[in-house]
Amino acid sequence: MKRFWVTWGERYLYRPSFVQKILSWLLLPLSGLYCLIAYLRYRRTTPKTFPIPIVSVGNLTVGGSGKTPVVIELAKRFEKSAIVLRGYGRRSRGMVVVKDKATILCDVVQSGDEAMLYAHSLSNTTVIVSEIRERGIAEAASMGCEVVFLDDGYGKHSIQKLDLVIDVATPNRFCLPSGPYREKLWSGKKAVHLREGETFSRRVTIIDPTEKMVLVTAIARPERLDPFLSDVIEKVYFEDHHFFTQGELEGILERTGATSLLVTQKDLVKIAPFNLSVSVMDLSLELDEALISLVKDYVHAAQN
């Protein structure tokens, strides 16, 4: 039942049916109130400067936008970088250092899937999860990091930073609850827009493909994977950040007769301990050189 409502909600926000559009219009007064509160919160906040440059990669809407691979590609280009994120879906609270420069210090249950993906993908980057991002930033600075990449930080208006915002295409331009927007790009708020096909491009290859693969994934808006999929015998979607059990995955393999589970790298960090037959959608990202130069210039200027 939960899976049904997650799918229904994603369709409502991004590809609404006629009935869902009517519901969206009926909720517009609430959306107007929501937007007003978000705007007033922005206007009443004064950004605080930290002793370390901060670059935020995020989006204005709920749901996935592909920010994780963008953060990974940018963090690779700095020797003493840190990534700070909330750690959605983790079963821990407070600030947790997931990885120092060399060592992973906790498991995926404590870190959450995105943080663990960062930890496995980046050999020289510190990874910290914290509901209070300021605490994570301060910890990164105390650990000797020289730049922080803030995962999903556009709405953290109290933090002085460079905002990179990934544009997500949607015909629904309303704020919650009528549409997917958590915030708008407020007047006076500077941000660099990233667009797939312009600022970055993706290439996906399948590692260890088998003859009969079943797609199993727990990411937001899983239809984003469709352009990169090879033939699969079925698609099984779970809610974003879902922690799989070995039994449910074995059940999917048995029910479908699949020879392997096709998963994303984000899913893999939760599935790997089960020792099941797995094929992986390996994503590589190419960033525009102008974006890389812009980020490096910002970081170097803030350090001087």
mmCIF file of N, CA and C in Angstrom, residues 222-299:
data_model
loop_
_atom_site.group_PDB
_atom_site.id
_atom_site.type_symbol
_atom_site.label_atom_id
_atom_site.label_comp_id
_atom_site.label_asym_id
_atom_site.label_seq_id
_atom_site.Cartn_x
_atom_site.Cartn_y
_atom_site.Cartn_z
ATOM 1 N N PRO A 222 11.748 6.791 -10.139
ATOM 2 C CA PRO A 222 12.553 5.761 -10.806
ATOM 3 C C PRO A 222 12.412 5.730 -12.315
ATOM 4 N N GLU A 223 11.373 6.385 -12.858
ATOM 5 C CA GLU A 223 11.247 6.424 -14.322
ATOM 6 C C GLU A 223 12.422 7.155 -14.961
ATOM 7 N N ARG A 224 13.201 7.887 -14.179
ATOM 8 C CA ARG A 224 14.410 8.541 -14.690
ATOM 9 C C ARG A 224 15.399 7.529 -15.261
ATOM 10 N N LEU A 225 15.294 6.289 -14.825
ATOM 11 C CA LEU A 225 16.222 5.260 -15.286
ATOM 12 C C LEU A 225 15.879 4.727 -16.666
ATOM 13 N N ASP A 226 14.647 4.934 -17.109
ATOM 14 C CA ASP A 226 14.163 4.300 -18.338
ATOM 15 C C ASP A 226 15.052 4.542 -19.565
ATOM 16 N N PRO A 227 15.564 5.774 -19.789
ATOM 17 C CA PRO A 227 16.394 5.981 -20.986
ATOM 18 C C PRO A 227 17.690 5.172 -20.992
ATOM 19 N N PHE A 228 18.090 4.667 -19.818
ATOM 20 C CA PHE A 228 19.373 3.969 -19.721
ATOM 21 C C PHE A 228 19.211 2.460 -19.558
ATOM 22 N N LEU A 229 17.965 1.986 -19.549
ATOM 23 C CA LEU A 229 17.715 0.579 -19.275
ATOM 24 C C LEU A 229 17.922 -0.287 -20.512
ATOM 25 N N SER A 230 18.532 -1.431 -20.301
ATOM 26 C CA SER A 230 18.472 -2.492 -21.296
ATOM 27 C C SER A 230 17.189 -3.280 -21.013
ATOM 28 N N ASP A 231 16.971 -4.352 -21.741
ATOM 29 C CA ASP A 231 15.750 -5.129 -21.532
ATOM 30 C C ASP A 231 15.724 -5.723 -20.128
ATOM 31 N N VAL A 232 14.617 -5.520 -19.425
ATOM 32 C CA VAL A 232 14.410 -6.154 -18.126
ATOM 33 C C VAL A 232 13.060 -6.861 -18.170
ATOM 34 N N ILE A 233 12.942 -7.924 -17.399
ATOM 35 C CA ILE A 233 11.701 -8.700 -17.439
ATOM 36 C C ILE A 233 10.625 -8.086 -16.548
ATOM 37 N N GLU A 234 11.040 -7.223 -15.619
ATOM 38 C CA GLU A 234 10.070 -6.554 -14.751
ATOM 39 C C GLU A 234 10.766 -5.407 -14.033
ATOM 40 N N LYS A 235 9.970 -4.432 -13.576
ATOM 41 C CA LYS A 235 10.475 -3.323 -12.773
ATOM 42 C C LYS A 235 9.768 -3.346 -11.421
ATOM 43 N N VAL A 236 10.551 -3.361 -10.356
ATOM 44 C CA VAL A 236 9.992 -3.370 -9.007
ATOM 45 C C VAL A 236 10.513 -2.129 -8.275
ATOM 46 N N TYR A 237 9.588 -1.238 -7.904
ATOM 47 C CA TYR A 237 9.960 0.015 -7.280
ATOM 48 C C TYR A 237 9.605 0.013 -5.793
ATOM 49 N N PHE A 238 10.522 0.489 -4.982
ATOM 50 C CA PHE A 238 10.278 0.720 -3.564
ATOM 51 C C PHE A 238 10.380 2.215 -3.296
ATOM 52 N N GLU A 239 9.868 2.652 -2.139
ATOM 53 C CA GLU A 239 9.967 4.067 -1.798
ATOM 54 C C GLU A 239 11.431 4.459 -1.618
ATOM 55 N N ASP A 240 11.709 5.739 -1.841
ATOM 56 C CA ASP A 240 13.077 6.260 -1.761
ATOM 57 C C ASP A 240 13.688 5.937 -0.396
ATOM 58 N N HIS A 241 14.940 5.482 -0.415
ATOM 59 C CA HIS A 241 15.737 5.156 0.776
ATOM 60 C C HIS A 241 15.298 3.873 1.485
ATOM 61 N N HIS A 242 14.414 3.099 0.874
ATOM 62 C CA HIS A 242 13.963 1.854 1.489
ATOM 63 C C HIS A 242 15.144 0.933 1.787
ATOM 64 N N PHE A 243 15.135 0.327 2.981
ATOM 65 C CA PHE A 243 16.145 -0.666 3.327
ATOM 66 C C PHE A 243 15.610 -2.053 2.959
ATOM 67 N N PHE A 244 16.235 -2.676 1.985
ATOM 68 C CA PHE A 244 15.805 -3.981 1.517
ATOM 69 C C PHE A 244 16.099 -5.056 2.569
ATOM 70 N N THR A 245 15.298 -6.105 2.535
ATOM 71 C CA THR A 245 15.628 -7.307 3.293
ATOM 72 C C THR A 245 16.043 -8.388 2.305
ATOM 73 N N GLN A 246 16.862 -9.294 2.774
ATOM 74 C CA GLN A 246 17.312 -10.367 1.890
ATOM 75 C C GLN A 246 16.133 -11.211 1.432
ATOM 76 N N GLY A 247 15.171 -11.422 2.327
ATOM 77 C CA GLY A 247 14.023 -12.245 1.987
ATOM 78 C C GLY A 247 13.187 -11.666 0.868
ATOM 79 N N GLU A 248 12.946 -10.332 0.897
ATOM 80 C CA GLU A 248 12.107 -9.749 -0.153
ATOM 81 C C GLU A 248 12.820 -9.770 -1.507
ATOM 82 N N LEU A 249 14.141 -9.632 -1.503
ATOM 83 C CA LEU A 249 14.879 -9.679 -2.763
ATOM 84 C C LEU A 249 14.944 -11.110 -3.307
ATOM 85 N N GLU A 250 15.151 -12.071 -2.417
ATOM 86 C CA GLU A 250 15.137 -13.463 -2.855
ATOM 87 C C GLU A 250 13.754 -13.834 -3.398
ATOM 88 N N GLY A 251 12.708 -13.270 -2.772
ATOM 89 C CA GLY A 251 11.355 -13.527 -3.247
ATOM 90 C C GLY A 251 11.125 -12.982 -4.647
ATOM 91 N N ILE A 252 11.694 -11.808 -4.946
ATOM 92 C CA ILE A 252 11.558 -11.221 -6.281
ATOM 93 C C ILE A 252 12.274 -12.081 -7.318
ATOM 94 N N LEU A 253 13.471 -12.548 -6.983
ATOM 95 C CA LEU A 253 14.204 -13.416 -7.908
ATOM 96 C C LEU A 253 13.433 -14.709 -8.182
ATOM 97 N N GLU A 254 12.863 -15.264 -7.129
ATOM 98 C CA GLU A 254 12.123 -16.520 -7.293
ATOM 99 C C GLU A 254 10.838 -16.311 -8.081
ATOM 100 N N ARG A 255 10.108 -15.237 -7.775
ATOM 101 C CA ARG A 255 8.820 -14.989 -8.440
ATOM 102 C C ARG A 255 8.987 -14.696 -9.924
ATOM 103 N N THR A 256 10.008 -13.928 -10.268
ATOM 104 C CA THR A 256 10.179 -13.496 -11.663
ATOM 105 C C THR A 256 11.009 -14.472 -12.491
ATOM 106 N N GLY A 257 11.771 -15.336 -11.818
ATOM 107 C CA GLY A 257 12.677 -16.214 -12.553
ATOM 108 C C GLY A 257 13.881 -15.479 -13.111
ATOM 109 N N ALA A 258 14.196 -14.306 -12.554
ATOM 110 C CA ALA A 258 15.317 -13.497 -13.038
ATOM 111 C C ALA A 258 16.646 -14.145 -12.676
ATOM 112 N N THR A 259 17.635 -13.886 -13.515
ATOM 113 C CA THR A 259 18.982 -14.387 -13.244
ATOM 114 C C THR A 259 19.822 -13.384 -12.460
ATOM 115 N N SER A 260 19.339 -12.125 -12.339
ATOM 116 C CA SER A 260 20.022 -11.147 -11.499
ATOM 117 C C SER A 260 19.096 -9.980 -11.204
ATOM 118 N N LEU A 261 19.413 -9.268 -10.126
ATOM 119 C CA LEU A 261 18.748 -8.011 -9.792
ATOM 120 C C LEU A 261 19.528 -6.880 -10.453
ATOM 121 N N LEU A 262 18.857 -6.030 -11.212
ATOM 122 C CA LEU A 262 19.503 -4.846 -11.780
ATOM 123 C C LEU A 262 19.236 -3.681 -10.849
ATOM 124 N N VAL A 263 20.299 -3.091 -10.294
ATOM 125 C CA VAL A 263 20.156 -2.052 -9.267
ATOM 126 C C VAL A 263 21.058 -0.864 -9.590
ATOM 127 N N THR A 264 20.760 0.274 -8.957
ATOM 128 C CA THR A 264 21.637 1.439 -9.057
ATOM 129 C C THR A 264 22.753 1.314 -8.023
ATOM 130 N N GLN A 265 23.742 2.173 -8.148
ATOM 131 C CA GLN A 265 24.833 2.181 -7.169
ATOM 132 C C GLN A 265 24.321 2.551 -5.774
ATOM 133 N N LYS A 266 23.314 3.416 -5.724
ATOM 134 C CA LYS A 266 22.721 3.799 -4.444
ATOM 135 C C LYS A 266 22.045 2.605 -3.780
ATOM 136 N N ASP A 267 21.392 1.755 -4.576
ATOM 137 C CA ASP A 267 20.776 0.542 -4.031
ATOM 138 C C ASP A 267 21.836 -0.475 -3.613
ATOM 139 N N LEU A 268 22.919 -0.538 -4.370
ATOM 140 C CA LEU A 268 23.932 -1.575 -4.162
ATOM 141 C C LEU A 268 24.539 -1.521 -2.767
ATOM 142 N N VAL A 269 24.732 -0.312 -2.212
ATOM 143 C CA VAL A 269 25.374 -0.220 -0.897
ATOM 144 C C VAL A 269 24.534 -0.890 0.188
ATOM 145 N N LYS A 270 23.228 -1.072 -0.075
ATOM 146 C CA LYS A 270 22.360 -1.757 0.897
ATOM 147 C C LYS A 270 22.200 -3.242 0.573
ATOM 148 N N ILE A 271 22.437 -3.622 -0.676
ATOM 149 C CA ILE A 271 22.205 -4.995 -1.125
ATOM 150 C C ILE A 271 23.469 -5.852 -1.069
ATOM 151 N N ALA A 272 24.629 -5.230 -1.193
ATOM 152 C CA ALA A 272 25.891 -5.971 -1.310
ATOM 153 C C ALA A 272 26.087 -7.052 -0.242
ATOM 154 N N PRO A 273 25.747 -6.807 1.036
ATOM 155 C CA PRO A 273 26.001 -7.839 2.058
ATOM 156 C C PRO A 273 25.203 -9.125 1.862
ATOM 157 N N PHE A 274 24.156 -9.111 1.023
ATOM 158 C CA PHE A 274 23.293 -10.284 0.876
ATOM 159 C C PHE A 274 23.884 -11.352 -0.054
ATOM 160 N N ASN A 275 24.914 -10.983 -0.818
ATOM 161 C CA ASN A 275 25.583 -11.936 -1.699
ATOM 162 C C ASN A 275 24.614 -12.567 -2.700
ATOM 163 N N LEU A 276 23.771 -11.724 -3.305
ATOM 164 C CA LEU A 276 22.833 -12.179 -4.328
ATOM 165 C C LEU A 276 23.406 -11.898 -5.714
ATOM 166 N N SER A 277 22.785 -12.451 -6.731
ATOM 167 C CA SER A 277 23.201 -12.179 -8.111
ATOM 168 C C SER A 277 22.739 -10.772 -8.487
ATOM 169 N N VAL A 278 23.693 -9.890 -8.753
ATOM 170 C CA VAL A 278 23.388 -8.471 -8.947
ATOM 171 C C VAL A 278 24.072 -7.952 -10.204
ATOM 172 N N SER A 279 23.319 -7.177 -10.993
ATOM 173 C CA SER A 279 23.872 -6.375 -12.085
ATOM 174 C C SER A 279 23.707 -4.915 -11.678
ATOM 175 N N VAL A 280 24.663 -4.067 -12.050
ATOM 176 C CA VAL A 280 24.679 -2.694 -11.543
ATOM 177 C C VAL A 280 24.659 -1.685 -12.680
ATOM 178 N N MET A 281 23.786 -0.682 -12.543
ATOM 179 C CA MET A 281 23.779 0.442 -13.474
ATOM 180 C C MET A 281 24.864 1.421 -13.034
ATOM 181 N N ASP A 282 25.970 1.402 -13.719
ATOM 182 C CA ASP A 282 27.125 2.227 -13.361
ATOM 183 C C ASP A 282 27.036 3.559 -14.098
ATOM 184 N N LEU A 283 26.904 4.643 -13.337
ATOM 185 C CA LEU A 283 26.717 5.970 -13.911
ATOM 186 C C LEU A 283 28.027 6.744 -13.930
ATOM 187 N N SER A 284 28.372 7.276 -15.085
ATOM 188 C CA SER A 284 29.484 8.220 -15.178
ATOM 189 C C SER A 284 28.940 9.554 -15.664
ATOM 190 N N LEU A 285 29.512 10.618 -15.153
ATOM 191 C CA LEU A 285 28.994 11.961 -15.426
ATOM 192 C C LEU A 285 30.095 12.827 -16.012
ATOM 193 N N GLU A 286 29.752 13.589 -17.007
ATOM 194 C CA GLU A 286 30.700 14.542 -17.584
ATOM 195 C C GLU A 286 30.188 15.951 -17.316
ATOM 196 N N LEU A 287 30.993 16.733 -16.605
ATOM 197 C CA LEU A 287 30.616 18.095 -16.256
ATOM 198 C C LEU A 287 31.207 19.080 -17.253
ATOM 199 N N ASP A 288 30.480 20.141 -17.495
ATOM 200 C CA ASP A 288 30.957 21.210 -18.349
ATOM 201 C C ASP A 288 32.182 21.872 -17.708
ATOM 202 N N GLU A 289 33.195 22.109 -18.498
ATOM 203 C CA GLU A 289 34.430 22.689 -17.958
ATOM 204 C C GLU A 289 34.195 24.075 -17.357
ATOM 205 N N ALA A 290 33.250 24.811 -17.919
ATOM 206 C CA ALA A 290 32.948 26.137 -17.372
ATOM 207 C C ALA A 290 32.413 26.036 -15.946
ATOM 208 N N LEU A 291 31.610 25.002 -15.664
ATOM 209 C CA LEU A 291 31.099 24.798 -14.308
ATOM 210 C C LEU A 291 32.230 24.445 -13.352
ATOM 211 N N ILE A 292 33.111 23.573 -13.788
ATOM 212 C CA ILE A 292 34.243 23.188 -12.933
ATOM 213 C C ILE A 292 35.096 24.405 -12.598
ATOM 214 N N SER A 293 35.359 25.233 -13.590
ATOM 215 C CA SER A 293 36.162 26.440 -13.375
ATOM 216 C C SER A 293 35.451 27.405 -12.429
ATOM 217 N N LEU A 294 34.143 27.536 -12.582
ATOM 218 C CA LEU A 294 33.377 28.435 -11.718
ATOM 219 C C LEU A 294 33.483 27.999 -10.257
ATOM 220 N N VAL A 295 33.325 26.699 -10.016
ATOM 221 C CA VAL A 295 33.394 26.186 -8.643
ATOM 222 C C VAL A 295 34.800 26.355 -8.076
ATOM 223 N N LYS A 296 35.812 26.035 -8.868
ATOM 224 C CA LYS A 296 37.194 26.183 -8.390
ATOM 225 C C LYS A 296 37.513 27.642 -8.089
ATOM 226 N N ASP A 297 37.062 28.553 -8.939
ATOM 227 C CA ASP A 297 37.319 29.970 -8.694
ATOM 228 C C ASP A 297 36.655 30.435 -7.410
ATOM 229 N N TYR A 298 35.420 29.987 -7.176
ATOM 230 C CA TYR A 298 34.716 30.361 -5.951
ATOM 231 C C TYR A 298 35.437 29.852 -4.714
ATOM 232 N N VAL A 299 35.848 28.595 -4.760
ATOM 233 C CA VAL A 299 36.525 27.991 -3.607
ATOM 234 C C VAL A 299 37.858 28.686 -3.339
#
